[in-house]
PDB file of C-alpha atoms in Angstrom:
ATOM      1  CA  MET A 632       7.373  39.836 -23.270  1.00  0.00           C
ATOM      2  CA  SER A 633       8.712  36.311 -22.761  1.00  0.00           C
ATOM      3  CA  ALA A 634       9.597  35.115 -19.277  1.00  0.00           C
ATOM      4  CA  PRO A 635      13.277  35.309 -18.317  1.00  0.00           C
ATOM      5  CA  ALA A 636      15.256  32.122 -18.760  1.00  0.00           C
ATOM      6  CA  ILE A 637      15.475  29.833 -15.728  1.00  0.00           C
ATOM      7  CA  ARG A 638      19.046  29.957 -14.407  1.00  0.00           C
ATOM      8  CA  VAL A 639      20.322  26.399 -13.876  1.00  0.00           C
ATOM      9  CA  LEU A 640      23.428  25.151 -12.063  1.00  0.00           C
ATOM     10  CA  ILE A 641      24.468  21.527 -12.673  1.00  0.00           C
ATOM     11  CA  ALA A 642      26.308  19.502 -10.012  1.00  0.00           C
ATOM     12  CA  ASP A 643      27.672  16.031 -10.788  1.00  0.00           C
ATOM     13  CA  ASP A 644      31.047  14.420 -10.207  1.00  0.00           C
ATOM     14  CA  GLN A 645      31.085  12.888 -13.704  1.00  0.00           C
ATOM     15  CA  PRO A 646      32.215  15.360 -16.402  1.00  0.00           C
ATOM     16  CA  LEU A 647      30.314  13.529 -19.134  1.00  0.00           C
ATOM     17  CA  VAL A 648      27.058  13.716 -17.164  1.00  0.00           C
ATOM     18  CA  ARG A 649      27.542  17.438 -16.520  1.00  0.00           C
ATOM     19  CA  ARG A 650      28.291  18.088 -20.154  1.00  0.00           C
ATOM     20  CA  GLY A 651      25.352  15.941 -21.304  1.00  0.00           C
ATOM     21  CA  LEU A 652      22.891  17.773 -19.084  1.00  0.00           C
ATOM     22  CA  SER A 653      24.266  21.105 -20.214  1.00  0.00           C
ATOM     23  CA  LEU A 654      23.958  20.127 -23.879  1.00  0.00           C
ATOM     24  CA  ILE A 655      20.342  19.064 -23.299  1.00  0.00           C
ATOM     25  CA  LEU A 656      19.371  22.353 -21.646  1.00  0.00           C
ATOM     26  CA  SER A 657      21.503  24.992 -23.377  1.00  0.00           C
ATOM     27  CA  PRO A 658      19.738  25.003 -26.774  1.00  0.00           C
ATOM     28  CA  ASN A 659      16.405  25.668 -25.035  1.00  0.00           C
ATOM     29  CA  PRO A 660      15.812  29.418 -24.631  1.00  0.00           C
ATOM     30  CA  SER A 661      13.799  28.680 -21.476  1.00  0.00           C
ATOM     31  CA  PHE A 662      17.018  27.789 -19.651  1.00  0.00           C
ATOM     32  CA  GLU A 663      20.405  29.362 -19.012  1.00  0.00           C
ATOM     33  CA  VAL A 664      23.090  27.009 -17.685  1.00  0.00           C
ATOM     34  CA  VAL A 665      25.101  29.337 -15.455  1.00  0.00           C
ATOM     35  CA  GLY A 666      27.709  26.877 -14.202  1.00  0.00           C
ATOM     36  CA  GLU A 667      28.810  23.338 -13.401  1.00  0.00           C
ATOM     37  CA  ALA A 668      30.096  21.867 -10.122  1.00  0.00           C
ATOM     38  CA  GLU A 669      31.954  18.606  -9.573  1.00  0.00           C
ATOM     39  CA  ASN A 670      31.066  18.084  -5.894  1.00  0.00           C
ATOM     40  CA  GLY A 671      28.612  19.304  -3.300  1.00  0.00           C
ATOM     41  CA  GLU A 672      30.956  21.821  -1.702  1.00  0.00           C
ATOM     42  CA  GLN A 673      31.609  23.479  -5.040  1.00  0.00           C
ATOM     43  CA  ALA A 674      27.869  23.406  -5.778  1.00  0.00           C
ATOM     44  CA  VAL A 675      27.111  25.348  -2.588  1.00  0.00           C
ATOM     45  CA  GLU A 676      29.880  27.848  -3.314  1.00  0.00           C
ATOM     46  CA  LEU A 677      28.763  28.410  -6.914  1.00  0.00           C
ATOM     47  CA  ALA A 678      25.107  28.643  -5.900  1.00  0.00           C
ATOM     48  CA  HIS A 679      25.911  31.528  -3.551  1.00  0.00           C
ATOM     49  CA  ARG A 680      28.010  33.242  -6.193  1.00  0.00           C
ATOM     50  CA  LEU A 681      25.862  32.642  -9.290  1.00  0.00           C
ATOM     51  CA  ARG A 682      22.398  32.613  -7.685  1.00  0.00           C
ATOM     52  CA  PRO A 683      20.755  29.975  -9.922  1.00  0.00           C
ATOM     53  CA  ASP A 684      17.013  29.467  -9.809  1.00  0.00           C
ATOM     54  CA  VAL A 685      17.392  25.667  -9.896  1.00  0.00           C
ATOM     55  CA  LEU A 686      20.312  23.437  -8.957  1.00  0.00           C
ATOM     56  CA  VAL A 687      20.252  20.014 -10.651  1.00  0.00           C
ATOM     57  CA  MET A 688      22.149  17.987  -8.059  1.00  0.00           C
ATOM     58  CA  ASP A 689      23.580  14.482  -8.160  1.00  0.00           C
ATOM     59  CA  LEU A 690      23.215  12.939  -4.717  1.00  0.00           C
ATOM     60  CA  ARG A 691      26.315  10.758  -4.590  1.00  0.00           C
ATOM     61  CA  MET A 692      29.348  13.032  -4.943  1.00  0.00           C
ATOM     62  CA  PRO A 693      32.753  13.311  -3.223  1.00  0.00           C
ATOM     63  CA  VAL A 694      33.901  15.999  -0.757  1.00  0.00           C
ATOM     64  CA  LEU A 695      30.309  16.878   0.169  1.00  0.00           C
ATOM     65  CA  ASP A 696      27.439  14.707  -1.022  1.00  0.00           C
ATOM     66  CA  GLY A 697      24.252  16.057  -2.532  1.00  0.00           C
ATOM     67  CA  VAL A 698      22.196  15.536   0.618  1.00  0.00           C
ATOM     68  CA  ALA A 699      24.525  17.605   2.808  1.00  0.00           C
ATOM     69  CA  ALA A 700      24.794  20.251   0.085  1.00  0.00           C
ATOM     70  CA  THR A 701      20.994  20.416  -0.160  1.00  0.00           C
ATOM     71  CA  GLU A 702      20.700  20.850   3.601  1.00  0.00           C
ATOM     72  CA  ARG A 703      23.185  23.756   3.536  1.00  0.00           C
ATOM     73  CA  LEU A 704      21.373  25.460   0.693  1.00  0.00           C
ATOM     74  CA  ALA A 705      17.969  25.040   2.336  1.00  0.00           C
ATOM     75  CA  ARG A 706      19.344  26.954   5.332  1.00  0.00           C
ATOM     76  CA  THR A 707      21.418  29.593   3.599  1.00  0.00           C
ATOM     77  CA  LEU A 708      19.927  30.032   0.121  1.00  0.00           C
ATOM     78  CA  PRO A 709      16.286  28.899   0.236  1.00  0.00           C
ATOM     79  CA  ASP A 710      15.391  30.586  -3.059  1.00  0.00           C
ATOM     80  CA  CYS A 711      17.662  28.136  -4.887  1.00  0.00           C
ATOM     81  CA  ARG A 712      15.487  25.109  -5.583  1.00  0.00           C
ATOM     82  CA  VAL A 713      17.227  21.728  -5.670  1.00  0.00           C
ATOM     83  CA  LEU A 714      16.212  19.020  -8.146  1.00  0.00           C
ATOM     84  CA  ALA A 715      17.955  15.816  -7.049  1.00  0.00           C
ATOM     85  CA  LEU A 716      19.268  13.214  -9.485  1.00  0.00           C
ATOM     86  CA  SER A 717      20.113   9.602  -8.711  1.00  0.00           C
ATOM     87  CA  THR A 718      21.099   6.545 -10.705  1.00  0.00           C
ATOM     88  CA  PHE A 719      18.768   4.400  -8.627  1.00  0.00           C
ATOM     89  CA  ASP A 720      14.989   4.853  -8.394  1.00  0.00           C
ATOM     90  CA  LEU A 721      14.834   3.561  -4.818  1.00  0.00           C
ATOM     91  CA  ASP A 722      17.928   5.312  -3.485  1.00  0.00           C
ATOM     92  CA  GLU A 723      17.784   5.976   0.284  1.00  0.00           C
ATOM     93  CA  TYR A 724      19.691   9.212  -0.421  1.00  0.00           C
ATOM     94  CA  VAL A 725      16.601  10.536  -2.192  1.00  0.00           C
ATOM     95  CA  VAL A 726      14.472  10.413   0.962  1.00  0.00           C
ATOM     96  CA  SER A 727      17.274  12.141   2.884  1.00  0.00           C
ATOM     97  CA  ALA A 728      17.479  14.826   0.199  1.00  0.00           C
ATOM     98  CA  LEU A 729      13.721  15.422   0.281  1.00  0.00           C
ATOM     99  CA  ARG A 730      13.884  15.698   4.061  1.00  0.00           C
ATOM    100  CA  ALA A 731      16.802  18.126   3.724  1.00  0.00           C
ATOM    101  CA  GLY A 732      14.850  20.423   1.419  1.00  0.00           C
ATOM    102  CA  ALA A 733      15.132  19.151  -2.163  1.00  0.00           C
ATOM    103  CA  HIS A 734      12.096  20.122  -4.238  1.00  0.00           C
ATOM    104  CA  GLY A 735      12.076  16.953  -6.288  1.00  0.00           C
ATOM    105  CA  PHE A 736      13.826  13.894  -7.636  1.00  0.00           C
ATOM    106  CA  LEU A 737      14.423  12.474 -11.092  1.00  0.00           C
ATOM    107  CA  PRO A 738      16.358   9.355 -12.127  1.00  0.00           C
ATOM    108  CA  LYS A 739      19.479  10.012 -14.184  1.00  0.00           C
ATOM    109  CA  ASP A 740      18.027   8.232 -17.203  1.00  0.00           C
ATOM    110  CA  VAL A 741      15.207  10.783 -17.396  1.00  0.00           C
ATOM    111  CA  SER A 742      14.227  11.953 -20.872  1.00  0.00           C
ATOM    112  CA  PRO A 743      15.227  15.472 -21.984  1.00  0.00           C
ATOM    113  CA  GLU A 744      11.541  16.431 -22.033  1.00  0.00           C
ATOM    114  CA  ASP A 745      10.944  15.232 -18.467  1.00  0.00           C
ATOM    115  CA  LEU A 746      14.113  16.957 -17.263  1.00  0.00           C
ATOM    116  CA  ALA A 747      12.926  20.262 -18.732  1.00  0.00           C
ATOM    117  CA  THR A 748       9.461  19.785 -17.233  1.00  0.00           C
ATOM    118  CA  GLY A 749      10.972  18.919 -13.851  1.00  0.00           C
ATOM    119  CA  ILE A 750      13.106  22.058 -13.792  1.00  0.00           C
ATOM    120  CA  ARG A 751      10.133  24.231 -14.721  1.00  0.00           C
ATOM    121  CA  THR A 752       7.998  22.569 -12.034  1.00  0.00           C
ATOM    122  CA  VAL A 753      10.442  23.047  -9.150  1.00  0.00           C
ATOM    123  CA  HIS A 754      11.105  26.598 -10.341  1.00  0.00           C
ATOM    124  CA  ALA A 755       7.362  27.221  -9.987  1.00  0.00           C
ATOM    125  CA  GLY A 756       7.523  25.993  -6.385  1.00  0.00           C
ATOM    126  CA  GLU A 757       5.975  22.560  -6.863  1.00  0.00           C
ATOM    127  CA  ALA A 758       7.465  19.189  -5.941  1.00  0.00           C
ATOM    128  CA  VAL A 759       8.682  16.808  -8.638  1.00  0.00           C
ATOM    129  CA  VAL A 760       8.311  13.142  -7.712  1.00  0.00           C
ATOM    130  CA  ALA A 761       5.887  10.797  -9.412  1.00  0.00           C
ATOM    131  CA  PRO A 762       3.315   9.947  -6.682  1.00  0.00           C
ATOM    132  CA  ARG A 763       3.618   6.176  -7.090  1.00  0.00           C
ATOM    133  CA  LEU A 764       7.434   6.331  -7.105  1.00  0.00           C
ATOM    134  CA  LEU A 765       7.375   8.598  -4.059  1.00  0.00           C
ATOM    135  CA  THR A 766       5.324   6.174  -1.977  1.00  0.00           C
ATOM    136  CA  ARG A 767       7.441   3.159  -3.056  1.00  0.00           C
ATOM    137  CA  LEU A 768      10.591   5.098  -2.245  1.00  0.00           C
ATOM    138  CA  ILE A 769       9.434   6.269   1.164  1.00  0.00           C
ATOM    139  CA  ALA A 770       7.875   2.923   2.089  1.00  0.00           C
ATOM    140  CA  THR A 771      11.250   1.327   1.382  1.00  0.00           C
ATOM    141  CA  HIS A 772      13.382   3.732   3.387  1.00  0.00           C
ATOM    142  CA  VAL A 773      11.159   5.424   5.993  1.00  0.00           C
ATOM    143  CA  ARG A 774      10.016   3.739   9.171  1.00  0.00           C
ATOM    144  CA  ALA A 775       7.923   5.238  11.941  1.00  0.00           C
ATOM    145  CA  ALA A 776      10.101   6.198  14.873  1.00  0.00           C
ATOM    146  CA  GLN A 777       7.767   4.409  17.300  1.00  0.00           C
ATOM    147  CA  PRO A 778       5.478   1.976  15.465  1.00  0.00           C
ATOM    148  CA  ALA A 779       2.034   1.993  17.054  1.00  0.00           C
ATOM    149  CA  PRO A 780       0.438  -1.273  18.255  1.00  0.00           C
ATOM    150  CA  ALA A 781      -2.046  -2.755  15.819  1.00  0.00           C
ATOM    151  CA  ALA A 782      -4.971  -1.876  18.066  1.00  0.00           C
ATOM    152  CA  ALA A 783      -3.887   1.732  18.617  1.00  0.00           C
ATOM    153  CA  ALA A 784      -5.895   4.568  17.144  1.00  0.00           C
ATOM    154  CA  VAL A 785      -4.629   6.192  13.966  1.00  0.00           C
ATOM    155  CA  PRO A 786      -2.512   9.185  14.981  1.00  0.00           C
ATOM    156  CA  VAL A 787      -3.843  12.643  14.252  1.00  0.00           C
ATOM    157  CA  ALA A 788      -1.569  15.657  13.859  1.00  0.00           C
ATOM    158  CA  ASP A 789      -2.538  18.552  16.089  1.00  0.00           C
ATOM    159  CA  GLY A 790      -5.296  20.668  14.586  1.00  0.00           C
ATOM    160  CA  LEU A 791      -6.028  18.554  11.495  1.00  0.00           C
ATOM    161  CA  THR A 792      -9.661  18.275  10.512  1.00  0.00           C
ATOM    162  CA  PRO A 793     -10.995  14.806   9.598  1.00  0.00           C
ATOM    163  CA  ARG A 794     -11.063  15.860   5.924  1.00  0.00           C
ATOM    164  CA  GLU A 795      -7.451  17.061   6.053  1.00  0.00           C
ATOM    165  CA  GLN A 796      -6.376  13.791   7.685  1.00  0.00           C
ATOM    166  CA  GLU A 797      -8.134  11.771   5.001  1.00  0.00           C
ATOM    167  CA  VAL A 798      -6.482  13.860   2.253  1.00  0.00           C
ATOM    168  CA  TRP A 799      -3.131  13.274   3.986  1.00  0.00           C
ATOM    169  CA  ARG A 800      -3.733   9.520   4.165  1.00  0.00           C
ATOM    170  CA  LEU A 801      -4.760   9.249   0.519  1.00  0.00           C
ATOM    171  CA  MET A 802      -1.831  11.409  -0.578  1.00  0.00           C
ATOM    172  CA  ALA A 803       0.517   9.075   1.301  1.00  0.00           C
ATOM    173  CA  THR A 804      -0.876   6.060  -0.566  1.00  0.00           C
ATOM    174  CA  GLY A 805       0.231   7.618  -3.854  1.00  0.00           C
ATOM    175  CA  LEU A 806      -2.945   9.276  -5.150  1.00  0.00           C
ATOM    176  CA  ASP A 807      -2.711  12.557  -7.044  1.00  0.00           C
ATOM    177  CA  ASN A 808      -5.166  15.405  -6.476  1.00  0.00           C
ATOM    178  CA  ALA A 809      -7.630  14.210  -9.104  1.00  0.00           C
ATOM    179  CA  ALA A 810      -7.723  10.690  -7.638  1.00  0.00           C
ATOM    180  CA  ILE A 811      -8.112  12.066  -4.102  1.00  0.00           C
ATOM    181  CA  ALA A 812     -11.025  14.227  -5.279  1.00  0.00           C
ATOM    182  CA  GLU A 813     -12.692  11.201  -6.865  1.00  0.00           C
ATOM    183  CA  ALA A 814     -12.158   9.013  -3.782  1.00  0.00           C
ATOM    184  CA  MET A 815     -13.580  11.660  -1.443  1.00  0.00           C
ATOM    185  CA  GLU A 816     -16.274  12.830  -3.874  1.00  0.00           C
ATOM    186  CA  ILE A 817     -15.157  16.450  -3.673  1.00  0.00           C
ATOM    187  CA  SER A 818     -13.764  18.866  -6.266  1.00  0.00           C
ATOM    188  CA  PRO A 819     -10.051  19.066  -7.120  1.00  0.00           C
ATOM    189  CA  SER A 820     -10.039  22.693  -5.975  1.00  0.00           C
ATOM    190  CA  THR A 821     -11.339  21.613  -2.563  1.00  0.00           C
ATOM    191  CA  VAL A 822      -8.582  19.005  -2.377  1.00  0.00           C
ATOM    192  CA  LYS A 823      -6.049  21.713  -3.142  1.00  0.00           C
ATOM    193  CA  ASN A 824      -7.450  23.885  -0.343  1.00  0.00           C
ATOM    194  CA  HIS A 825      -7.244  20.971   2.101  1.00  0.00           C
ATOM    195  CA  ILE A 826      -3.628  20.335   1.062  1.00  0.00           C
ATOM    196  CA  THR A 827      -2.700  23.984   1.642  1.00  0.00           C
ATOM    197  CA  GLY A 828      -4.104  23.797   5.167  1.00  0.00           C
ATOM    198  CA  LEU A 829      -2.493  20.424   5.729  1.00  0.00           C
ATOM    199  CA  PHE A 830       0.972  21.667   4.759  1.00  0.00           C
ATOM    200  CA  ALA A 831       0.678  24.643   7.119  1.00  0.00           C
ATOM    201  CA  LYS A 832      -0.444  22.517  10.079  1.00  0.00           C
ATOM    202  CA  LEU A 833       2.202  19.830   9.488  1.00  0.00           C
ATOM    203  CA  ASP A 834       4.857  22.519   8.929  1.00  0.00           C
ATOM    204  CA  VAL A 835       5.992  20.847   5.694  1.00  0.00           C
ATOM    205  CA  ARG A 836       6.911  22.553   2.464  1.00  0.00           C
ATOM    206  CA  ASP A 837       5.539  20.169  -0.147  1.00  0.00           C
ATOM    207  CA  ARG A 838       3.939  16.844  -0.979  1.00  0.00           C
ATOM    208  CA  ALA A 839       7.134  14.844  -0.580  1.00  0.00           C
ATOM    209  CA  GLN A 840       7.691  16.060   2.976  1.00  0.00           C
ATOM    210  CA  ALA A 841       4.026  15.475   3.809  1.00  0.00           C
ATOM    211  CA  VAL A 842       4.243  11.847   2.653  1.00  0.00           C
ATOM    212  CA  ILE A 843       7.442  11.305   4.649  1.00  0.00           C
ATOM    213  CA  ALA A 844       5.654  12.722   7.709  1.00  0.00           C
ATOM    214  CA  ALA A 845       2.736  10.334   7.167  1.00  0.00           C
ATOM    215  CA  TYR A 846       5.023   7.305   7.275  1.00  0.00           C
ATOM    216  CA  GLU A 847       7.050   8.631  10.202  1.00  0.00           C
ATOM    217  CA  SER A 848       3.909   9.353  12.221  1.00  0.00           C
ATOM    218  CA  GLY A 849       2.488   5.882  11.641  1.00  0.00           C
ATOM    219  CA  LEU A 850      -0.553   7.239   9.789  1.00  0.00           C
ATOM    220  CA  VAL A 851       0.313   4.803   7.008  1.00  0.00           C
ATOM    221  CA  THR A 852       2.643   1.830   7.176  1.00  0.00           C
ATOM    222  CA  PRO A 853       4.834   0.298   4.478  1.00  0.00           C
ATOM    223  CA  ARG A 854       3.371  -2.644   2.652  1.00  0.00           C
ATOM    224  CA  PRO A 855       5.423  -5.839   2.544  1.00  0.00           C
ATOM    225  CA  PRO A 856       7.465  -6.061  -0.676  1.00  0.00           C
ATOM    226  CA  GLU A 857       5.658  -7.794  -3.512  1.00  0.00           C
ATOM    227  CA  ARG A 858       6.953 -11.188  -4.541  1.00  0.00           C
ATOM    228  CA  PRO A 859       8.233 -11.330  -8.123  1.00  0.00           C
TER     229      PRO A 859
END
């Protein structure tokens, strides 16, 4: 038997964008577009009524923006996974949405194939943000609350093993699991095990939140912007 279609709710204040996303997804039997919302408040209301698996959410909307709507849903309807959309790759709203509980981010000019893959990925419980984009994004908009002096020791989260801290550091520099495994000369499955333990000890849900925590803790610091 084939898997049931993924129920998708679309939230965007632009009717043409909503219709375009719906037209991209509807012909695919893997998806069922269950509704459309024109602002964050309506998105929250429809999510509770329609119970979508994934909510594709524009971040900049009237009445209630996508960040606030994501925060509400993370508290009241955690099984609804939010995939954030933004016009701008380095939008500060994206970091806020990831902090609030969004499971991923895609730019609005994403290809139909990448949109479908992103929805499937967040539905499976994984985070959707390209590692390199994630670190650029967070380095731009996240600052440690209390930057440590240059001579201070690298902070260690309570209970992290040295291996888990190194995995955390490499993850925060933008490496995927395969690259982390190569850098540490361990297997990808071992990296995955370290990441599972790391998430539990940091009390974060996914890779995006772990990278944000790394910058906020001072474990890694933003690089100066590159000159053109």
